[in-house]
Coordinates of C-alpha atoms in Angstrom, one line a residue:
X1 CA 84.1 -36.0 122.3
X2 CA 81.8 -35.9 126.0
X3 CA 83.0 -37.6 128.7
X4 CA 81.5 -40.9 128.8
X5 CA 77.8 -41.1 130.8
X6 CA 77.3 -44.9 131.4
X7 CA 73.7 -44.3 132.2
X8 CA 73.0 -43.9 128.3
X9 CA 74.8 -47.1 127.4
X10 CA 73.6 -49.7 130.1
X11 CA 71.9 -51.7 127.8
X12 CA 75.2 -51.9 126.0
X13 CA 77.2 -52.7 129.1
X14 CA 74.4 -55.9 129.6
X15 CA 74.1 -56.7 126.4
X16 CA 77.6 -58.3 126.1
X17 CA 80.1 -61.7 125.4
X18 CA 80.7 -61.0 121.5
X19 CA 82.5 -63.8 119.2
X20 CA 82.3 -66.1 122.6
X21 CA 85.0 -64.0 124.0
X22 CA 83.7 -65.8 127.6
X23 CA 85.6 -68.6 125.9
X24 CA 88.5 -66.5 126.5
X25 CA 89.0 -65.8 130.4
X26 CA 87.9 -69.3 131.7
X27 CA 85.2 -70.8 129.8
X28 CA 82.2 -68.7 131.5
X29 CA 78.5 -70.0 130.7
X30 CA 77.5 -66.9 128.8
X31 CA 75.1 -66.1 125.8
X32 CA 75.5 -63.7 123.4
X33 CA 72.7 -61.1 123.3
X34 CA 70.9 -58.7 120.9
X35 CA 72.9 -55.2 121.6
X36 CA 69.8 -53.4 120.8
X37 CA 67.7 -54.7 123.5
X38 CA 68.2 -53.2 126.8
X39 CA 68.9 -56.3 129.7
X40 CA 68.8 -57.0 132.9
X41 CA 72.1 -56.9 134.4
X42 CA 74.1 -60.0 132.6
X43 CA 77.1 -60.2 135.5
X44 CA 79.1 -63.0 134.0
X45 CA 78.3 -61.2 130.5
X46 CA 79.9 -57.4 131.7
X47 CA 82.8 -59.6 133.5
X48 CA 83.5 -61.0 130.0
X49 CA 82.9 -57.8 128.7
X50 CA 85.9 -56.1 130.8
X51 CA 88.4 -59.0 129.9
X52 CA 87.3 -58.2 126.1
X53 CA 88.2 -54.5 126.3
X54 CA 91.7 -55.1 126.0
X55 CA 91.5 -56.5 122.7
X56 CA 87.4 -55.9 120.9
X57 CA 86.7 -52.5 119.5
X58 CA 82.9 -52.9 120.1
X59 CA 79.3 -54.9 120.1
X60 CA 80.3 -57.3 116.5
X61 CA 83.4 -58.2 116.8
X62 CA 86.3 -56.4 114.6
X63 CA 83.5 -54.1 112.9
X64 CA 80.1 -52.5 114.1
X65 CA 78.8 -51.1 117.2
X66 CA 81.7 -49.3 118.1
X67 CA 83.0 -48.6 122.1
X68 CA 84.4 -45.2 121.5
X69 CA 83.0 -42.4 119.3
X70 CA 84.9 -39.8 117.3
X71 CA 88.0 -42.2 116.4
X72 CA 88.1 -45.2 113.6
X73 CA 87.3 -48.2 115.5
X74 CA 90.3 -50.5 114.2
X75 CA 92.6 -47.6 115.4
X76 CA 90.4 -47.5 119.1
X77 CA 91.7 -50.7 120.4
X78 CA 92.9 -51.0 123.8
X79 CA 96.7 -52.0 123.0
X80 CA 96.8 -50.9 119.8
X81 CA 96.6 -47.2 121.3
X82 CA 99.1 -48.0 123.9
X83 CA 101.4 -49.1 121.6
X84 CA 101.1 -46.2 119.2
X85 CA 101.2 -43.5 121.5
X86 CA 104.4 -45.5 123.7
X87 CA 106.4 -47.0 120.2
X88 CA 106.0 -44.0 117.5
X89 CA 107.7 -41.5 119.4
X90 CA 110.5 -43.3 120.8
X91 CA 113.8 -44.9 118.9
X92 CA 112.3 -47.9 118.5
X93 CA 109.6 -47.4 115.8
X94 CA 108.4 -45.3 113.1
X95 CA 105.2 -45.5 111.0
X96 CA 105.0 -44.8 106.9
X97 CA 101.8 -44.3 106.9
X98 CA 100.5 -40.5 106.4
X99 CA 97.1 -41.0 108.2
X100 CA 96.0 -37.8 110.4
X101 CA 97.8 -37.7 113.8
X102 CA 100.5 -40.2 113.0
X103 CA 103.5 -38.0 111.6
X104 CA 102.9 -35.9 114.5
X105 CA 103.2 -38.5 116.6
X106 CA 106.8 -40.2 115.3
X107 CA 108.3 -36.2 115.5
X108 CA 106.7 -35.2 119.0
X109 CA 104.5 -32.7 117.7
X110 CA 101.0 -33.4 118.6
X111 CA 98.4 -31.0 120.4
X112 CA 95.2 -31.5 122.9
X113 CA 93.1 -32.4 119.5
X114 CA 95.0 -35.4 118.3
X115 CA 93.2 -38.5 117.3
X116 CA 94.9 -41.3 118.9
X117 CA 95.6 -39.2 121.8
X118 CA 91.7 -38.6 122.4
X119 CA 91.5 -41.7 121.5
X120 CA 93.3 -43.6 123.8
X121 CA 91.7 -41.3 126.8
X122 CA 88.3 -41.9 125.8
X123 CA 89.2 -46.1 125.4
X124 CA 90.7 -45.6 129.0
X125 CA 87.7 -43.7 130.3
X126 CA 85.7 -46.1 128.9
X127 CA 87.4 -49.1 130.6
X128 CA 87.3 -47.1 134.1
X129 CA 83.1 -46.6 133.5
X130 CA 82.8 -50.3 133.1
X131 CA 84.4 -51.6 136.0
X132 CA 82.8 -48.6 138.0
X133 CA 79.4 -50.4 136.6
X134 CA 80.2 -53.7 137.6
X135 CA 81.4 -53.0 140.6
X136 CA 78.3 -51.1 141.7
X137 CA 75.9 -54.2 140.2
X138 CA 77.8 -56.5 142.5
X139 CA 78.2 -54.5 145.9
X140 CA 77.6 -56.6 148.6
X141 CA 77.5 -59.8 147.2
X142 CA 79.7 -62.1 148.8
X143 CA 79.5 -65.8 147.0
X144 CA 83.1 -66.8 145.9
X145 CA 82.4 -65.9 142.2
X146 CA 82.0 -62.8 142.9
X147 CA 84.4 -62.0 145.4
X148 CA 87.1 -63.7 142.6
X149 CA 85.5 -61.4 140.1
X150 CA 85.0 -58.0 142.4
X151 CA 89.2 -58.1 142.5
X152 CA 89.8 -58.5 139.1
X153 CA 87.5 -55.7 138.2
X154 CA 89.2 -53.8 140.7
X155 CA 92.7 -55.0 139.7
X156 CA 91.7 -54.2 135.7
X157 CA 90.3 -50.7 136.9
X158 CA 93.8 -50.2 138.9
X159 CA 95.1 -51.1 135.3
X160 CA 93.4 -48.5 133.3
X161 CA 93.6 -45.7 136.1
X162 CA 97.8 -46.8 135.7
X163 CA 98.0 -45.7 131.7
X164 CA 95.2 -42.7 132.4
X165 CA 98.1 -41.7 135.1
X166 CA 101.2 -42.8 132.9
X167 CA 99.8 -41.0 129.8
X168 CA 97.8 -38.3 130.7
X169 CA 98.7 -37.1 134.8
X170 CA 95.6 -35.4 136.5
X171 CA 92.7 -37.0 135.4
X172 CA 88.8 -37.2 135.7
X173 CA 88.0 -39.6 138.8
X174 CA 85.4 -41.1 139.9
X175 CA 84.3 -44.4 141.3
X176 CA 80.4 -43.8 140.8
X177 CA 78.2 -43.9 138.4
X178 CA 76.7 -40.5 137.7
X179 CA 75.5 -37.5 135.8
X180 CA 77.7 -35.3 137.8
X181 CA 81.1 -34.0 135.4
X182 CA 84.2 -35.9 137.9
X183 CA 86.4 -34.1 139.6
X184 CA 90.2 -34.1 138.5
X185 CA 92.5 -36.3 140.5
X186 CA 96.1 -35.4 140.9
X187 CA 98.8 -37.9 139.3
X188 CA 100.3 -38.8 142.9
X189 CA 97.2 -38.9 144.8
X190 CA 95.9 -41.6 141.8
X191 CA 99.2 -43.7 142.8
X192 CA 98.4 -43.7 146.0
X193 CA 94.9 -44.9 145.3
X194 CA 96.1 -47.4 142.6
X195 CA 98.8 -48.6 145.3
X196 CA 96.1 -49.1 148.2
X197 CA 93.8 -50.7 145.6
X198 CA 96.1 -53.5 144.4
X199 CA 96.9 -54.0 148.4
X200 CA 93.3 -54.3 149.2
X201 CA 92.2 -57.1 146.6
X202 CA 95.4 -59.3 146.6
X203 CA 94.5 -61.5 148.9
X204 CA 90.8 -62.3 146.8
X205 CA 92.4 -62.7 143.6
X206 CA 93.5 -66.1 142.4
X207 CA 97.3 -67.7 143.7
X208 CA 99.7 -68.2 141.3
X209 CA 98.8 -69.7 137.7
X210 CA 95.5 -71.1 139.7
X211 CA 93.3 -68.5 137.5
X212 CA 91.9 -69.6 134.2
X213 CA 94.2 -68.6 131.8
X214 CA 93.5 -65.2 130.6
X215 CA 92.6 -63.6 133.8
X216 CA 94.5 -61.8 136.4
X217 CA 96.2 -63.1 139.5
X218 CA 98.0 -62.0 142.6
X219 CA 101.5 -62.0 140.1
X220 CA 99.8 -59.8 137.6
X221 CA 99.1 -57.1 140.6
X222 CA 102.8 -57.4 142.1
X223 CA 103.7 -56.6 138.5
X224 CA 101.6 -53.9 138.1
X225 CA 103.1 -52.7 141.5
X226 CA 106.6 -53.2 140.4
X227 CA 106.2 -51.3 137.2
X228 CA 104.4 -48.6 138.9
X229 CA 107.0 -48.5 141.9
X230 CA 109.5 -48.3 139.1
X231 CA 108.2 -44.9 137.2
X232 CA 107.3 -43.6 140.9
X233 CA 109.5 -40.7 141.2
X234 CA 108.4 -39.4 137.9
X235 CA 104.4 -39.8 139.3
X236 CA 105.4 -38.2 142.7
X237 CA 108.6 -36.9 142.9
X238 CA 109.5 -39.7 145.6
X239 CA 111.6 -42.8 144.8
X240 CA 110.6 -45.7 145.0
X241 CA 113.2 -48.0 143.8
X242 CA 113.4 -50.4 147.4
X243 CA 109.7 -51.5 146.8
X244 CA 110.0 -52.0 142.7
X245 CA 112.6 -54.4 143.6
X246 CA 110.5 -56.2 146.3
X247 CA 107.6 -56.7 143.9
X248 CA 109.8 -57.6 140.9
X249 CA 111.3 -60.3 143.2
X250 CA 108.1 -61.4 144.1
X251 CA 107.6 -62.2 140.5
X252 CA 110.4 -63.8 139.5
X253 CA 110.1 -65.9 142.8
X254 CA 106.5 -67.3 141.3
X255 CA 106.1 -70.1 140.0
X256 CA 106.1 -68.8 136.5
X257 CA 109.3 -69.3 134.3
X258 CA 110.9 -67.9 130.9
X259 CA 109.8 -69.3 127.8
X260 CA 112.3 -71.4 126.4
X261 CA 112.3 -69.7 123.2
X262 CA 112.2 -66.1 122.7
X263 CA 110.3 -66.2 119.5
X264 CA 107.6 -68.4 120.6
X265 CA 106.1 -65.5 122.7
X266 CA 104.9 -64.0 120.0
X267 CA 103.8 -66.8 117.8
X268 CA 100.0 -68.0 117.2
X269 CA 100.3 -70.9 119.8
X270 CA 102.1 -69.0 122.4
X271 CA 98.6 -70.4 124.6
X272 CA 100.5 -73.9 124.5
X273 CA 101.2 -76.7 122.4
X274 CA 103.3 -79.8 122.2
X275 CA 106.3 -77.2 121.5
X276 CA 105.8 -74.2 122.1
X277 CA 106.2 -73.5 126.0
X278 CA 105.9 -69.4 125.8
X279 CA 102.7 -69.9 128.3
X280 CA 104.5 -70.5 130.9
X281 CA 106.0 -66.6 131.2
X282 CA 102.9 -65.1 130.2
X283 CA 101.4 -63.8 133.3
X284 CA 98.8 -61.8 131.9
X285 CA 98.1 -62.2 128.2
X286 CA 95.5 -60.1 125.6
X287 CA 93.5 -63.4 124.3
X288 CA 93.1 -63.5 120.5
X289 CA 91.5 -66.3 118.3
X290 CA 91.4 -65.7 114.6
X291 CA 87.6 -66.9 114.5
X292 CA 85.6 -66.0 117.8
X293 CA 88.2 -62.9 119.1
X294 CA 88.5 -60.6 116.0
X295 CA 90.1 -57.2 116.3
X296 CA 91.7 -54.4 113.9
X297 CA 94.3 -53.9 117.3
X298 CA 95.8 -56.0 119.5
X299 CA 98.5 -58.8 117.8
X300 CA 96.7 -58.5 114.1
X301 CA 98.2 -54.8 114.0
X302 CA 101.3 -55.8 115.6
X303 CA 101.6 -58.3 112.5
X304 CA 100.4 -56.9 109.9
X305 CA 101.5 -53.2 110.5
X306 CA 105.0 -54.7 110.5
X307 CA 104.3 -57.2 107.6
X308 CA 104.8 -57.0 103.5
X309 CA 105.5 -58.9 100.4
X310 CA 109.0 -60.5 99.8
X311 CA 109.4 -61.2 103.9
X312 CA 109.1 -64.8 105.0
X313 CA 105.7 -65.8 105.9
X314 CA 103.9 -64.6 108.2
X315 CA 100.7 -66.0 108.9
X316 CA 98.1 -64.0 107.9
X317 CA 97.1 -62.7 104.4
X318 CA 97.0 -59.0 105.5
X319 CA 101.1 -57.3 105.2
X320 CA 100.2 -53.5 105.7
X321 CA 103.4 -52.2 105.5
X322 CA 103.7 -49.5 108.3
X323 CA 105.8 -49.4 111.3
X324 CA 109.6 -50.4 110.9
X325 CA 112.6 -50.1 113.4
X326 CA 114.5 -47.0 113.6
X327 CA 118.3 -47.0 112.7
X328 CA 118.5 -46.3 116.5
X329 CA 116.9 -49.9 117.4
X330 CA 119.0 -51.7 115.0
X331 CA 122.2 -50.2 116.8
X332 CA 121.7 -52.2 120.0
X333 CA 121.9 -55.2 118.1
X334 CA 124.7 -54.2 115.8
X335 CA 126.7 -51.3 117.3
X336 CA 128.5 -50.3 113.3
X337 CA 125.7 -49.8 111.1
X338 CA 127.8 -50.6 108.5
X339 CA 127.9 -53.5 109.4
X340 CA 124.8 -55.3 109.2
X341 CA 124.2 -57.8 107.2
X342 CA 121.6 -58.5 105.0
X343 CA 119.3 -61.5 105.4
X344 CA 116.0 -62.6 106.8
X345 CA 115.4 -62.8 110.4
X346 CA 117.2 -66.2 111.0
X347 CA 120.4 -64.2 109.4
X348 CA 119.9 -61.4 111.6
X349 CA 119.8 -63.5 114.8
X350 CA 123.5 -65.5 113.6
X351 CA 125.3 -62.4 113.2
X352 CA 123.9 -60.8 116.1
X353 CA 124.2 -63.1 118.3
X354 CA 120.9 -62.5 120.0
X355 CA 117.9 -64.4 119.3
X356 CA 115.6 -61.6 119.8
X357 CA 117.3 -59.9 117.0
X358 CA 114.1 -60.3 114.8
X359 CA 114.8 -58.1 111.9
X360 CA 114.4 -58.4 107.9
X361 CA 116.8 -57.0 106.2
X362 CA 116.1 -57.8 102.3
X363 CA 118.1 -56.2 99.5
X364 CA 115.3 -53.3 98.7
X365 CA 115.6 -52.5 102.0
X366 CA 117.8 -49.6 104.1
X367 CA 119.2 -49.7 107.5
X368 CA 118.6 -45.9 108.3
X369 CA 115.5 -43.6 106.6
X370 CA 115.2 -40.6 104.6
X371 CA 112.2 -41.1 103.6
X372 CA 109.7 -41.7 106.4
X373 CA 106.9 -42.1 104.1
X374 CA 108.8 -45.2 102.6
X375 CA 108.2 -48.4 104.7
X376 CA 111.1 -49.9 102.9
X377 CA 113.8 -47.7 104.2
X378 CA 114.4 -49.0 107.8
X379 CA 114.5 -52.9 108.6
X380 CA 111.4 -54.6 109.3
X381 CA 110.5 -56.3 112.3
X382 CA 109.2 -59.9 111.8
X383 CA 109.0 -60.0 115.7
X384 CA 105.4 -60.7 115.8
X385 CA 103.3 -63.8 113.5
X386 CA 100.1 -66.1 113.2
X387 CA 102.5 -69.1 113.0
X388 CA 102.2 -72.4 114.9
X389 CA 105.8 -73.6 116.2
X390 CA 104.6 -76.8 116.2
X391 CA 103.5 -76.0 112.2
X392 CA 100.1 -76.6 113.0
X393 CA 97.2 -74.6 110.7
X394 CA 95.6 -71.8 112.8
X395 CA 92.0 -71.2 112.5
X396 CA 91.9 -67.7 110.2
X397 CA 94.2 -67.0 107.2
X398 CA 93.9 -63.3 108.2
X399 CA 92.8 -62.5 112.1
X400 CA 95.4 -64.4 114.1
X401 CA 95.3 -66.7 117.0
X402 CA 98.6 -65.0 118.4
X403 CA 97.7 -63.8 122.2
X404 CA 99.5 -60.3 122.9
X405 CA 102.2 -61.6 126.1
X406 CA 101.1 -58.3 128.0
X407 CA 102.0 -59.0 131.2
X408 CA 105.2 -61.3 131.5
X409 CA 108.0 -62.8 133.5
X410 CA 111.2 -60.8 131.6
X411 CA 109.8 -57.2 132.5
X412 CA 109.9 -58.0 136.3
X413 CA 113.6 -59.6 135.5
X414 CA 114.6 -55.7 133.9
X415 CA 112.6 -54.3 137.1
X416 CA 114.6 -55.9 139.9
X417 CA 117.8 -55.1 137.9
X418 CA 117.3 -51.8 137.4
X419 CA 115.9 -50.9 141.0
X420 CA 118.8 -52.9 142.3
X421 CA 120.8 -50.5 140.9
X422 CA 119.6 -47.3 141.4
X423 CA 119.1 -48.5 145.2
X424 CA 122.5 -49.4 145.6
X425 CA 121.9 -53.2 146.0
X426 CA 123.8 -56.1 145.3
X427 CA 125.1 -56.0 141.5
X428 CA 125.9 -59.5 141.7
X429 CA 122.5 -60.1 141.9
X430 CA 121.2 -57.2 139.1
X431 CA 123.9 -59.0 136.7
X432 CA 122.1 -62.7 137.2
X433 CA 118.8 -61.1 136.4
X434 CA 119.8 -59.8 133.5
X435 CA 122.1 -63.1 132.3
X436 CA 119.1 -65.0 132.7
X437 CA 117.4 -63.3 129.7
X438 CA 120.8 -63.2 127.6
X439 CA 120.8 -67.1 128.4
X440 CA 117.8 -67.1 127.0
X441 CA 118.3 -65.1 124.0
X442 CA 121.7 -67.2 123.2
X443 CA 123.5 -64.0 123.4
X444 CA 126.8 -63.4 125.4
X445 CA 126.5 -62.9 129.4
X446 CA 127.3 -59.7 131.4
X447 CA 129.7 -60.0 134.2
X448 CA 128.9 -56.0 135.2
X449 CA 125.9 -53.6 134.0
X450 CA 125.0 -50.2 134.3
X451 CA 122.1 -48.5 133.8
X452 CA 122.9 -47.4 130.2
X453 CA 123.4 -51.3 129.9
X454 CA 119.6 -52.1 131.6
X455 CA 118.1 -49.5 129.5
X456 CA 119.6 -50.9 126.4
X457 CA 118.3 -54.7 127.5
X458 CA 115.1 -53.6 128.0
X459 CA 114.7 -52.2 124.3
X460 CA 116.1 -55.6 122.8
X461 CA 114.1 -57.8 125.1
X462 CA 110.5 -55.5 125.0
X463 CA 111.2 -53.4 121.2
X464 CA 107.8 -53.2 119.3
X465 CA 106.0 -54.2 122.7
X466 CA 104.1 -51.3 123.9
X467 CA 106.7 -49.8 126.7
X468 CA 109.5 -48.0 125.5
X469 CA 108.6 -44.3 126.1
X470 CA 107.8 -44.8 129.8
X471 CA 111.6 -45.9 129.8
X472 CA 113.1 -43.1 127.9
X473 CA 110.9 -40.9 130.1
X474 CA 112.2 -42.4 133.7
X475 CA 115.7 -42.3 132.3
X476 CA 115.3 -38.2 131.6
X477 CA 116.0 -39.2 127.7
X478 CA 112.8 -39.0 125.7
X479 CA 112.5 -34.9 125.3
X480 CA 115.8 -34.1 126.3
X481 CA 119.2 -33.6 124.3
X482 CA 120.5 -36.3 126.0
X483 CA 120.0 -39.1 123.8
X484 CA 119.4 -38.1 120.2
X485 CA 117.7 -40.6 117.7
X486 CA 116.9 -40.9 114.2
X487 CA 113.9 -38.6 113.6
X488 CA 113.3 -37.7 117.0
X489 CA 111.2 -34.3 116.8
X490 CA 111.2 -34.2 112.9
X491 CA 115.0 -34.0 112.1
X492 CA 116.7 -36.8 110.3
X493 CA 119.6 -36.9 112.8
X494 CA 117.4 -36.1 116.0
X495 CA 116.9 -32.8 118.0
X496 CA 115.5 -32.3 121.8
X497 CA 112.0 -31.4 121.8
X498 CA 110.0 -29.2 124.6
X499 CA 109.8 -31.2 127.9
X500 CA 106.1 -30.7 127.7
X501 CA 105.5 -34.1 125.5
X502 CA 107.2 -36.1 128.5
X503 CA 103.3 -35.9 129.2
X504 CA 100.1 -36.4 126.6
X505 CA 97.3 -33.1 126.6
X506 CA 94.0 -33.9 128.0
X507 CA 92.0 -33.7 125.0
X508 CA 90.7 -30.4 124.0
X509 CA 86.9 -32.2 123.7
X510 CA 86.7 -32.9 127.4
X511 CA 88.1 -29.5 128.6
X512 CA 85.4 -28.0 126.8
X513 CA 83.0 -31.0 128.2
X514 CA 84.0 -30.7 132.1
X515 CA 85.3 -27.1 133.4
X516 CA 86.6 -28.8 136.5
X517 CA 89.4 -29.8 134.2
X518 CA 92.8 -28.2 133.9
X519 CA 95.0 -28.8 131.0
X520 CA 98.5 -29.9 131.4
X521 CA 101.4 -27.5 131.5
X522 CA 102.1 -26.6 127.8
X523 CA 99.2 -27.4 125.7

């Protein structure tokens, strides 16, 4: 795969709002146009377009016209790719399915030519090259549209440079458009420039919950800056646990506030309805509507890849039977495997007392796998659906209306807790952020934690959520022997692996494409 040139796709960059995705991010007054037609510069239509990365594969909706090359477009979508490459590896989740690259990714084995993992650079690449377009269209211009829309640009570039950092470490960087191969950044100077960016643009991005819903504001970049503040000292060898507290506070000092009900976070009308208040903690959500925002990734894989026959209903008529929890994700709901019962997810909640305990645990099923290629052995996670809480119909039987919660409340909750903590703060206060989620979830309240506790919290309030290896990895756990899990690097009962996968190759393809590229130690 080349390194993306945006000068040989600019009529596809103008040519842009598929499935009225503008509908989306705040209703913007934009028509769709013919792909295969170069255009002038369509701003509103390239804004949209950036939104609609996060969840649309390409130019027609869930099929055609694809963004990335070299990678099955269904599999090339923006969180679909973070969640593989952060949930497969990890004791969370493990996928049946036999597809090239995906066994090597649930036993920590892949190399610089794996799929998912050039596909997720090139998707973030691709992203970056967007936002570098926009932002060059727009220079200058300083009516309030565009200032509002300049930061979000900026704040979603900041965004995309974060997982290029997170995933990958020294990286191709460049601002510019340009036929000129970029230079390679290194991981803590592109902290430093992610960190100055999300200073520069607060101030022109909307206050609090005043941005159309679906677009970034000033609490989305303080919770960018908390979770990067939180990973810092594995990005730069410096701590910074003082200033992922600050920004975490910041959040949970806004004025948005925890959904009610845990379950309706992740439900089809999770945008807001007459019951279901999850809207209110979702800072920064992936839109999704089963008719005009259709897309192989984002919430449909979440629910279907998780989804098959004999569970309770769903929501959508696709049940692909794939990724399931590990045994190692069911024990920090029930600590005696032995002891869990069997039952759908309402069961599982009563005997664990913990509403986010959203498991199904039928009688074909197994709590712990010997057979990875089974999707029956391990209990299913009926987390995610295209259901209404208020029982309304949703507008698809198959693509679902369910928004992906990326950005929310909780995380900055587990944040402040945890860089409380590790900065010696006030444990009094760590505890209450934490009881506030276990008040939540109906489960029993801490009156002391530790970090062994946080990290535990953090995989029963985000499991199957797209963020549990950059824990394991800040925590020293995720290559190392110590903290074995089922499967972990191909043995049933876990083994270490080499430290080298606490990091993802740059792909082979752009090595070969840009020689002022160095690989990352290992590969």
């Amino acid at each position: 795969m080349k390194y993306i040139n945006i000068k040989s796709m600019m009529a596809l960059f103008s040519a842009v709002v598929l499935m009225g995705f503008s509908s989306c991010i705040g209703d913007l007054d934009v028509t769709p146009i013919d792909p295969s037609v170069t255009q002038e510069f369509n701003q509103d239509g390239v804004f949209a377009k950036i939104y609609a990365t996060m969840v649309l594969t390409g130019q027609k909706g869930e099929d055609g016209a694809g963004d990335v090359d070299g990678i099955d477009e269904g599999t090339s979508a923006f969180y679909r790719l973070i969640f593989t490459l952060n949930e497969y590896p990890t004791d969370e989740a493990i996928c049946s399915w036999g597809d090239t690259g995906i066994p090597e990714l649930n036993f920590m084995s892949w190399s610089s030519s794996h799929d998912q993992v050039t596909g997720l650079y090139a998707r973030l690449n691709f992203n970056v090259t967007l936002c570098n377009h926009f932002l060059e269209m727009t220079e200058g211009q300083t009516d309030d549209v565009s200032v509002k829309q300049r930061a979000e640009v900026r704040f979603m570039r900041a965004l995309n440079f974060y997982y290029l950092m997170d995933f990958f470490g020294n990286v191709p960087f460049t601002e510019v458009i340009t036929d000129e191969l970029p230079d390679q950044i290194s991981r803590k100077d592109l902290f430093a420039y992610i960190e100055n960016e999300l200073q520069e643009i607060e101030s022109d991005m909307y206050t609090a919950q005043a941005a159309p819903y679906g677009r970034a504001d000033q609490v989305a970049n303080w919770l960018l800056r908390a979770r990067m503040y939180l990973n810092g000292e594995v990005y730069t060898g410096t701590a910074y646990w003082t200033q992922a507290a600050t920004y975490a506070k910041k959040v949970m000092d806004s004025s948005y506030r925890l959904s009610p009900v845990y379950a309706h976070l992740f439900m089809a009308d999770n945008d807001g309805s007459a019951v279901n208040q999850a809207k209110q903690e979702i800072i920064l959500p992936v839109r999704h509507d089963g008719v005009l925002t259709r897309s192989y990734g984002g919430s449909f894989y979440s629910i279907a890849a998780t989804h098959t026959e004999g569970m309770n209903e769903w929501g959508s008529t696709d049940g692909w039977g794939g990724v399931r929890a590990r045994a190692a994700l069911v024990q920090k709901f029930f600590s005696n495997l032995n002891n869990v019962p069997t039952g759908d997810e309402n069961d599982m909640v009563a005997a664990a007392g913990d509403d986010r305990a959203l498991f199904f645990y039928g009688n074909d099923r197994t709590v712990e796998i010997e057979n990875v290629n089974t999707f029956k052995e391990g209990l299913s996670v009926a987390k995610w659906s295209n259901l209404r809480a208020d029982g309304a119909s949703t507008k698809d039987s198959k693509f679902p209306d369910t928004d992906v919660p990326f950005f929310r409340l909780a995380e900055a909750n587990l944040i402040f807790a945890e860089a409380t903590l590790r900065s010696n703060g006030s444990m009094n206060d760590a505890v209450n952020a934490i009881n506030e989620l276990r008040d939540r979830a109906n489960a029993s309240r801490f009156s002391t934690i530790t970090l062994a506790n946080i990290l535990d919290e953090r995989a029963r309030e985000f499991y199957f959520e797209g963020h549990r290896r950059v824990d394991l990895v800040r925590y020293g756990y995720f290559t190392s022997n110590e903290y074995i899990w089922d499967w972990k690097g191909g043995a049933i009962n876990g083994t270490s692996v080499n430290s080298i996968y606490n990091i993802y190759p740059i792909p082979y393809s752009d090595l070969t494409a840009n020689n002022k590229l160095k690989q990352n130690p290992g590969y």
